[in-house]
Coordinates of C-alpha atoms in Angstrom, one line a residue:
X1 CA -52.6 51.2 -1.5
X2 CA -51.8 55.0 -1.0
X3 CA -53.6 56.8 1.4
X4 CA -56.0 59.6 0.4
X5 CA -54.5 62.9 0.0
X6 CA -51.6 61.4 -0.5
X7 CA -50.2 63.1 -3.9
X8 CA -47.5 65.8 -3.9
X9 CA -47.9 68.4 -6.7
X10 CA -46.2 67.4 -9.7
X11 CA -44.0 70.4 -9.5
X12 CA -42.4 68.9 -6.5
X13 CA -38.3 68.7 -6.7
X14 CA -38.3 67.0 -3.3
X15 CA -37.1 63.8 -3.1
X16 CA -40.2 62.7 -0.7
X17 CA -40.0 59.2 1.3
X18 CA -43.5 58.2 2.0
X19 CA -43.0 57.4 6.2
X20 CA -44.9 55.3 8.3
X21 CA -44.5 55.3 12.6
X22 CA -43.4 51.5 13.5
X23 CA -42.4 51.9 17.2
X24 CA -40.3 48.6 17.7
X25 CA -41.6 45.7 20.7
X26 CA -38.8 46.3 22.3
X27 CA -39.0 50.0 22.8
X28 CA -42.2 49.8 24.1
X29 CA -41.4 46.8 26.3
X30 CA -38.5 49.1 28.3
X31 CA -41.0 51.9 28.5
X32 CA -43.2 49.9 30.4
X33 CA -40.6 48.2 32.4
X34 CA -39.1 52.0 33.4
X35 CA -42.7 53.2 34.3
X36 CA -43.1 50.2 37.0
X37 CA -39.5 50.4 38.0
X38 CA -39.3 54.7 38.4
X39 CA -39.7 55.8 42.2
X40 CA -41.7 58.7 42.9
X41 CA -41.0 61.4 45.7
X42 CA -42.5 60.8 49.3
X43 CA -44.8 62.5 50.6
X44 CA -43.9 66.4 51.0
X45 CA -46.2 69.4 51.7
X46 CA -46.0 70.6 47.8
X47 CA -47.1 67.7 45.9
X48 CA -49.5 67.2 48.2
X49 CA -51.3 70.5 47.0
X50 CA -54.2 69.8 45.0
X51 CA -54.6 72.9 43.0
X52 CA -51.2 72.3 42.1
X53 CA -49.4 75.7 43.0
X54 CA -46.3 74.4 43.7
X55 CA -46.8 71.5 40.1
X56 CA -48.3 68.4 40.0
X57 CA -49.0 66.2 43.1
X58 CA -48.2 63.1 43.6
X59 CA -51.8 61.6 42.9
X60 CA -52.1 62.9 39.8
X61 CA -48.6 61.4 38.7
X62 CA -49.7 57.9 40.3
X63 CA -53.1 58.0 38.3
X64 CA -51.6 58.4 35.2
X65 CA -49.2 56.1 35.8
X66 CA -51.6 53.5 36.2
X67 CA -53.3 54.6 32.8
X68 CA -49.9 54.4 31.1
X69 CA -49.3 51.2 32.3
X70 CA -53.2 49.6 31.9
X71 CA -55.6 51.4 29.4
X72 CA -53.3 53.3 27.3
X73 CA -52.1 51.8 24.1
X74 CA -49.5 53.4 22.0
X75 CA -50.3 51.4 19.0
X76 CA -54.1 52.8 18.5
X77 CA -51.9 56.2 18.7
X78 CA -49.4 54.7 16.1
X79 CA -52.5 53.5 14.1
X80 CA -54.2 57.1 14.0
X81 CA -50.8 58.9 13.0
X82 CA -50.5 56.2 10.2
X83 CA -54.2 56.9 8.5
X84 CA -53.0 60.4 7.8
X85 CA -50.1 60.6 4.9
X86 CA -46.9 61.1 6.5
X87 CA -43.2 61.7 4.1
X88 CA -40.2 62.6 5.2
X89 CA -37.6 65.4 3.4
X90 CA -33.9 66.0 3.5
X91 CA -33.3 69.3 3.7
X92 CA -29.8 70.9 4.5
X93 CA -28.2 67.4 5.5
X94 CA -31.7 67.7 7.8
X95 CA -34.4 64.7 7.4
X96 CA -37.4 66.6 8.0
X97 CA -40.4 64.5 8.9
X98 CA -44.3 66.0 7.8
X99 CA -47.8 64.9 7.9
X100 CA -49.7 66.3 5.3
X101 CA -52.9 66.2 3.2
X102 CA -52.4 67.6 -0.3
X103 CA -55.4 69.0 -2.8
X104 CA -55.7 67.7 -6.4
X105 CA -57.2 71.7 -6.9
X106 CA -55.0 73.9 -9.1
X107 CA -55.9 76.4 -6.9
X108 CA -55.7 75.1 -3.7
X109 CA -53.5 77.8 -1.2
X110 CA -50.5 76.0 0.4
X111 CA -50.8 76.2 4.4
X112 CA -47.8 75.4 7.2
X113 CA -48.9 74.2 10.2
X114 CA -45.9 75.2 12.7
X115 CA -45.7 73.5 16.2
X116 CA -43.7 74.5 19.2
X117 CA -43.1 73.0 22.8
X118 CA -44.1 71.2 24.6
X119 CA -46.1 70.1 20.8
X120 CA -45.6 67.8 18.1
X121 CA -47.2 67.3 15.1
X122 CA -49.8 65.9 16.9
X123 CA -51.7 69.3 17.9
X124 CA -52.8 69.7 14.4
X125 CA -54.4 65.8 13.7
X126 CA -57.9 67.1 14.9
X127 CA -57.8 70.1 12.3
X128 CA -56.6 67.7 9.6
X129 CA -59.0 65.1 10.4
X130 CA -62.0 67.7 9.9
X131 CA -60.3 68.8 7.0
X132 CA -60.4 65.2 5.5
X133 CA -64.0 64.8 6.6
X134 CA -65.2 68.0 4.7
X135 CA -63.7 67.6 1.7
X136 CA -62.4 65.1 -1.0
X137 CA -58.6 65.2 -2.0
X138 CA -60.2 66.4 -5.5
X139 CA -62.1 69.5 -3.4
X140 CA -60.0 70.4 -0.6
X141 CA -59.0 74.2 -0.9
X142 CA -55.6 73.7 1.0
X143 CA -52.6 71.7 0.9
X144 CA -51.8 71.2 4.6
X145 CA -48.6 71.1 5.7
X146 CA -47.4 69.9 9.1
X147 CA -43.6 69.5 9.8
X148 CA -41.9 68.2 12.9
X149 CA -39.1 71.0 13.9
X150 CA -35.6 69.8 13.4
X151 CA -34.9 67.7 16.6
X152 CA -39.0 67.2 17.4
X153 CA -40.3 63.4 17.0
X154 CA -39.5 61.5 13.3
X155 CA -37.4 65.1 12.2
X156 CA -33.8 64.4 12.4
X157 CA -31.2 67.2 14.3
X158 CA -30.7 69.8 15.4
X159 CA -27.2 69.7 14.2
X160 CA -24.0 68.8 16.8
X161 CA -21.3 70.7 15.1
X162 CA -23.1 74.3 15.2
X163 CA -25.6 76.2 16.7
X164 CA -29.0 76.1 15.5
X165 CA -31.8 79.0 15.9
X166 CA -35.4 79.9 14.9
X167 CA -34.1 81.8 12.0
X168 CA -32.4 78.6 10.9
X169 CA -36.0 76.5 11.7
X170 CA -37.7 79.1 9.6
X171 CA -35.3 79.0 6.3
X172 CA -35.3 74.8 6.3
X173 CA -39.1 75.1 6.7
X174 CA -39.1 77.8 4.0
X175 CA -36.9 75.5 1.8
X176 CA -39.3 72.7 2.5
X177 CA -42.5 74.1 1.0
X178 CA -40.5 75.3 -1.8
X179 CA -39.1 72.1 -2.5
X180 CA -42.5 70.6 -2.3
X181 CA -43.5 72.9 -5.2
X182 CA -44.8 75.8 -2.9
X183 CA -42.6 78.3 -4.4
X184 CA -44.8 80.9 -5.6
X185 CA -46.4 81.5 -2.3
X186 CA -47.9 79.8 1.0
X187 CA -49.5 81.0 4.4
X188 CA -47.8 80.0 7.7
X189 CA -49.7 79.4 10.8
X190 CA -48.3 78.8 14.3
X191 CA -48.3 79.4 17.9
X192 CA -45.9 79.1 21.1
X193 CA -42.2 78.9 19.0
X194 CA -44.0 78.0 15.7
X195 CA -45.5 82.0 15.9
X196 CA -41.5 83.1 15.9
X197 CA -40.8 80.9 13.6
X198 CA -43.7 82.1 11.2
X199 CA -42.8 85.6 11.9
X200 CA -39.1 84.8 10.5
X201 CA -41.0 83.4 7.5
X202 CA -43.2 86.4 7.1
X203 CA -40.3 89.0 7.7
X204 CA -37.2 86.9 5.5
X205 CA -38.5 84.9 3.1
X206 CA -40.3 85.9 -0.3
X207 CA -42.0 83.0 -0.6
X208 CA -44.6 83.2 3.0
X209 CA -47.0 85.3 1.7
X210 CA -48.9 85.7 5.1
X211 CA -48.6 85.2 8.6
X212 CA -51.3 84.2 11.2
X213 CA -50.4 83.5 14.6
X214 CA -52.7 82.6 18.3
X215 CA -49.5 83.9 20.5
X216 CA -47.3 86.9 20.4
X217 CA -43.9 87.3 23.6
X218 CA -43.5 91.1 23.2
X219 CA -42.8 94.1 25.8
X220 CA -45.0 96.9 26.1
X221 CA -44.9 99.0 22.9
X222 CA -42.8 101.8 23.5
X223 CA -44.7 105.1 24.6
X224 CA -48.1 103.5 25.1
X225 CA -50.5 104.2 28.4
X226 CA -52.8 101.6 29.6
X227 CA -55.1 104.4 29.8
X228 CA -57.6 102.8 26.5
X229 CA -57.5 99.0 27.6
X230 CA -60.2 97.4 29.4
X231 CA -60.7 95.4 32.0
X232 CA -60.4 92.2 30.4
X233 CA -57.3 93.4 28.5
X234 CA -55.5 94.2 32.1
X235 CA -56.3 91.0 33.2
X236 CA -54.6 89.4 29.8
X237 CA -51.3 91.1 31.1
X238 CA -51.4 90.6 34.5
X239 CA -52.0 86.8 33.6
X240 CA -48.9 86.9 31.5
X241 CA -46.9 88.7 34.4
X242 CA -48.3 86.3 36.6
X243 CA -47.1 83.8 33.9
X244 CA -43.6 85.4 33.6
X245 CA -42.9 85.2 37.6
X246 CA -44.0 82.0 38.9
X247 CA -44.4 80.0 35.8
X248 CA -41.4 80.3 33.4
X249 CA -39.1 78.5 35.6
X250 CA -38.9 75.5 33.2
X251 CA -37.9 77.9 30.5
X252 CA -34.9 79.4 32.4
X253 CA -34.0 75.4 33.0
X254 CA -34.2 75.4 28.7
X255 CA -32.3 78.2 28.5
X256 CA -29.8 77.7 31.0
X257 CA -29.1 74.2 31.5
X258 CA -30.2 72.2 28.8
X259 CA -28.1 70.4 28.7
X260 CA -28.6 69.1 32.6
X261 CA -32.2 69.0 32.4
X262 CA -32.0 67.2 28.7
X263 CA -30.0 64.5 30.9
X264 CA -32.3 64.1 33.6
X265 CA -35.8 64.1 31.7
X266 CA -34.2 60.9 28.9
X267 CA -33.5 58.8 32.2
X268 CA -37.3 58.3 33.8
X269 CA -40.7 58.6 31.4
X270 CA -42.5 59.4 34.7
X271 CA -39.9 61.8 35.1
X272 CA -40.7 63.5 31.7
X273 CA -44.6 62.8 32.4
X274 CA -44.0 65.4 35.2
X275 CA -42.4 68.0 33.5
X276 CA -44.9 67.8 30.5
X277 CA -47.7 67.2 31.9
X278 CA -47.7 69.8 34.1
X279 CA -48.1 72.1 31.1
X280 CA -50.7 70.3 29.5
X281 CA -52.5 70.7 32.7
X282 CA -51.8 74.6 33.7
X283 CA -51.1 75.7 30.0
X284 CA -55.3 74.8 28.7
X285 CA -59.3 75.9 29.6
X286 CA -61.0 72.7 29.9
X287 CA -58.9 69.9 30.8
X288 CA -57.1 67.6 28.3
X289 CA -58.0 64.0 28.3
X290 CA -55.3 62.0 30.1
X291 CA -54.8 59.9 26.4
X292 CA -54.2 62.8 25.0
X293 CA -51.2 64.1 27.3
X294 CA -50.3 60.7 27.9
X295 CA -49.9 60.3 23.9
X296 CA -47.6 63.3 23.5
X297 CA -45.4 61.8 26.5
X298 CA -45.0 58.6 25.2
X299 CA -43.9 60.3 21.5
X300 CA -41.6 62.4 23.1
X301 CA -40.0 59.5 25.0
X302 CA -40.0 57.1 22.3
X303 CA -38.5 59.5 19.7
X304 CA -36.1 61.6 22.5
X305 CA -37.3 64.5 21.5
X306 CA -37.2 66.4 24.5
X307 CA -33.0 66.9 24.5
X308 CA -33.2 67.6 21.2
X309 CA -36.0 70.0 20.9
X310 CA -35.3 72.9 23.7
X311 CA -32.5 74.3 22.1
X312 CA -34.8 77.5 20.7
X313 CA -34.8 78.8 24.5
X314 CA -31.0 79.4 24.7
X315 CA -32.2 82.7 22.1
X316 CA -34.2 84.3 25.2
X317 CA -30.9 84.2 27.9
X318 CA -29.1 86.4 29.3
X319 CA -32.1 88.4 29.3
X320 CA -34.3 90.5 28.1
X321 CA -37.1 88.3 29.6
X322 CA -39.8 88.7 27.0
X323 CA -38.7 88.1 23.2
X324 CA -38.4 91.8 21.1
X325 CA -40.9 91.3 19.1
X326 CA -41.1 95.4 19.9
X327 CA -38.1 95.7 17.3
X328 CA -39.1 96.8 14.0
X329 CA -36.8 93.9 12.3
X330 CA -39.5 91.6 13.1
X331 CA -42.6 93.7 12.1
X332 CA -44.5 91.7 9.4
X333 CA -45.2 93.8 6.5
X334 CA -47.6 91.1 4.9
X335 CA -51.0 89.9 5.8
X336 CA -50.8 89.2 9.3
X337 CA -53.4 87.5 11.4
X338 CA -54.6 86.8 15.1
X339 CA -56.4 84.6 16.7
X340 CA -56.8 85.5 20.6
X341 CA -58.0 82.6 23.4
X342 CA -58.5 83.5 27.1
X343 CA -56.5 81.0 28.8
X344 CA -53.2 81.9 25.9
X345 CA -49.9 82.6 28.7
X346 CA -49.5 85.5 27.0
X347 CA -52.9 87.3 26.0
X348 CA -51.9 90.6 25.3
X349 CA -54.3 93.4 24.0
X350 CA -54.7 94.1 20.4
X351 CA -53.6 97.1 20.3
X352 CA -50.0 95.5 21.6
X353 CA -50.3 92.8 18.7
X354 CA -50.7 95.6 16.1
X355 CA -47.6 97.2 16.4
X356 CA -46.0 94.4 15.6
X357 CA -47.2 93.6 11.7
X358 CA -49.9 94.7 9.1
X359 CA -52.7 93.2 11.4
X360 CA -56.1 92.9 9.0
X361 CA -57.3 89.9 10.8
X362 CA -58.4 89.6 14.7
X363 CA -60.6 86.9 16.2
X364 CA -61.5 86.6 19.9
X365 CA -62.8 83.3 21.2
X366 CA -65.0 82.4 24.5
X367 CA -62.4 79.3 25.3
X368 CA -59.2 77.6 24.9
X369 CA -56.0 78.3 25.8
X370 CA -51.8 77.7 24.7
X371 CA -52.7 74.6 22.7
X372 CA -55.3 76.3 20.4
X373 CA -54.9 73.3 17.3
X374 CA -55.6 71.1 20.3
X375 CA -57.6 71.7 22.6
X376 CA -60.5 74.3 19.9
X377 CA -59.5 72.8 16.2
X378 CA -63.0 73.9 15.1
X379 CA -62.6 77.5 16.0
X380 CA -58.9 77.8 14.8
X381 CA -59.8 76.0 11.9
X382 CA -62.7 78.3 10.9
X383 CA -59.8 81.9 11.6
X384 CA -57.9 80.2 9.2
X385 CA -60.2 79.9 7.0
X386 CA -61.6 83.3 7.3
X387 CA -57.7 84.1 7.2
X388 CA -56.7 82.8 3.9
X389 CA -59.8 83.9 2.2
X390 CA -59.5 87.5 2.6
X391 CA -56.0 87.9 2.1
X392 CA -55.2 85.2 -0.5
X393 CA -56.9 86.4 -3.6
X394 CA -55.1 89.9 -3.4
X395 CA -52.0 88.2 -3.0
X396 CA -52.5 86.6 -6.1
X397 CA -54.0 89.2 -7.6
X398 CA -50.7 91.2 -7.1
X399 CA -48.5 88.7 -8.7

C-alpha cells in the first residue's frame, strides 16, 4: 500500500525507485559494540570546561554515550523516515536519494528543500510533517522536494575519478526536478551549503525561478560604512567574526585535510559524536534534544557520510576566508528571499544581504539559529509560504 503523497507528476521522465531505510542487524550490532569499546580522553583542563570554550567536555560525551547505548533506538528513527515517501533517482551516473511529498493540485509550485553540513535530509521532516498534517495530497499547494547531496546519507558519490563542486551539486539537483517533471519552473530553499547551492540554481539554471535562503558567507560590500547599522546589526558581525576566528577550525580540517580527518572520524562513532555534536550544540538557540543529535550521528555513521560529504569545503582554501558572494557572478537576478535568525553564524545586516540578489522578501525572527528547518520549522515554514506566494504568481504570469 503506497504511502500518501506518494505520486510523481505524470510528466515525470525519471526513472524513480520508490526507497525504503532498512539498516541491516548487523550494522547496528558493530555500532553498539564500537560505542562500548571507544576510549575517551582523560581528564585534561579543556574538556573539563563546562561552557565548553575549548568543545565538548567529557561529561557531556559520557551522557550521550549512555543514551546511545540505553534509550536510543535507531529503528523508531528508521520507522519515522519510512512514513514519509522516499525514491531514489540516477542522475549523471549519480543515485540521488529524496524524500518528498507531492500534490495531486495542477497548480501546486514545486519547492527544493537543500541541506548542508553537518544536515541531512532529516532537518526538513518537521516542516514536511506539518505540511502533511495541514493538508491532503489532493490540497497541498507544494510539491516538496528534499534531496540528499551527492555523497550525504542514501545519495550515492561524490565521484572518485574527478572533482566535484557546488556548481556540480546545483546542475544534478537542477536536472533532478526537471526530470521529475519540474521543468517549467520551481523555487529552491536552503541554508549553510544548500544557500550556495541555491544561489548556483538561481544564477545558472533557467529552470529555478526563485531563490530563498536563512544564511548568506559574504565580505563587506565594497564601499560601505557601518555608519547606518544598528546595534543589533554590529553585534550580528562581530558574532560572525567571533565565529570566523575561534570557531571555523573544523572547516579548515574540511578544507585542508579531508582526507585525514575523513579517516579518523569513520574509525570511532563517539569520535564522530564529538565532532558533530559539538555543532549541534554551539551552532542552535535553545538546545536540541539529545535524540535529535544523536539521530543525525548515528545516520551519518551508518551511511559514512561524513568522508563523503565535506568535499564542498576544499572551494573556500587557499583563502579568501569568507565565500565571494560580493562578486556580481553570483548576484541573483530573480526573486530572492531572506529569512534572518539571531543565533545564524553568520547574521549579517540586510543591507549586506541586498547587494547580493533582487531581495523582495526579509523576515526577522525572535529565535533559532544555523539549523532553521530544525530547530523553528513553524516559522521557516510560514517565510516560505509568504515567499512563494508573492513571487510565484508573477512568475507565472510572465511565462
Amino acid at each position: 500500500m503506497s504511502l500518501p503523497f506518494s505520486t510523481p507528476l505524470s510528466t515525470s521522465t525519471a526513472f524513480l525507485t520508490p526507497f525504503k531505510v532498512a539498516i541491516t542487524e548487523d550494522k547496528l550490532v558493530e555500532l553498539e559494540t564500537l560505542i562500548k569499546l571507544a576510549k575517551l580522553a582523560p581528564p585534561t583542563y579543556e574538556n573539563s570546561q563546562t561552557d565548553r570554550r575549548y568543545g565538548v567536555t567529557t561529561d557531556w560525551l559520557v551522557t550521550m554515550r549512555d543514551q546511545w547505548l540505553r534509550t536510543y533506538h535507531w529503528k523508531s528513527s528508521e520507522d519515522r523516515i519510512n512514513s514519509f515517501p522516499q525514491y531514489t533517482a540516477e542522475v549523471e551516473g549519480l543515485t540521488i536519494h529524496f524524500v518528498g511529498l507531492f500534490s495531486e493540485r495542477k497548480d501546486a509550485v514545486p519547492l527544493l528543500l537543500v541541506h548542508g553540513w553537518p544536515g541531512s535530509f532529516l532537518e526538513f521532516l518537521p516542516i514536511l510533517q506539518k505540511f502533511r498534517e495541514e493538508y491532503t495530497p489532493e490540497t497541498l499547494p507544494y510539491h516538496l522536494i528534499v534531496p540528499s547531496l551527492p555523497g550525504y546519507a542514501f545519495s550515492s558519490g561524490p565521484p572518485l575519478d574527478r572533482n566535484f563542486r557546488t556548481d556540480d551539486i546545483a546542475r544534478v539537483l537542477d536536472q533532478l526536478m526537471k526530470d521529475l517533471g519540474f521543468e517549467s519552473g520551481y523555487v529552491a530553499q536552503g541554508g549553510d551549503i544548500g544557500s550556495r547551492i541555491v544561489r548556483h540554481l538561481g544564477v545558472d539554471h533557467e529552470s529555478c525561478k526563485a531563490v530563498h535562503v536563512n544564511v548568506v558567507f559574504m565580505r563587506k560590500p565594497d564601499g560601505m560604512t557601518d555608519d547606518h547599522l544598528n546595534a543589533f546589526e554590529i553585534e550580528g558581525i562581530e558574532k560572525m567574526m567571533k565565529f570566523m576566528t575561534m570557531g571555523a577550525g573544523y572547516a579548515i580540517e574540511h578544507g585542508t585535510r579531508p582526507s585525514t580527518i575523513g579517516h579518523v572520524l569513520s574509525s570511532s562513532p563517539m569520535a564522530l559524536l564529538a565532532w558533530i555534536g559539538e555543532k549541534f550544540l554551539e551552532w542552535v538557540d535553545d538546545p536540541l534534544a539529545p535524540e535529535e543529535i544523536l539521530e543525525s550521528v548515528t545516520l551519518y555513521w551508518l551511511t559514512e557520510t561524513f568522508p563523503r560529504a565535506i568535499y564542498t569545503y576544499r572551494q573556500n582554501y587557499p583563502a579568501p576566508p569568507l565565500p565571494a558572494t560580493n562578486d556580481p557572478r553570483w548576484y541573483i537576478h530573480k526573486p530572492f528571499g531572506f529569512s534572518s535568525f539571531p543565533m545564524e553564524l553568520a547574521r549579517l545586516p540586510r543591507s549586506w544581504i541586498e547587494t547580493t540578489g533582487d531581495l523582495v522578501f526579509w523576515e526577522e525572527h525572535p529565535k533559532g539559529g544555523h539549523f532553521a528547518a530544525l530547530e523553528q520549522p513553524d516559522e521557516l515554514k510560514a517565510d516560505l509560504v509568504k515567499f512563494v506566494d508573492q513571487v510565484w504568481p508573477g512568475i507565472i504570469g510572465a511565462e
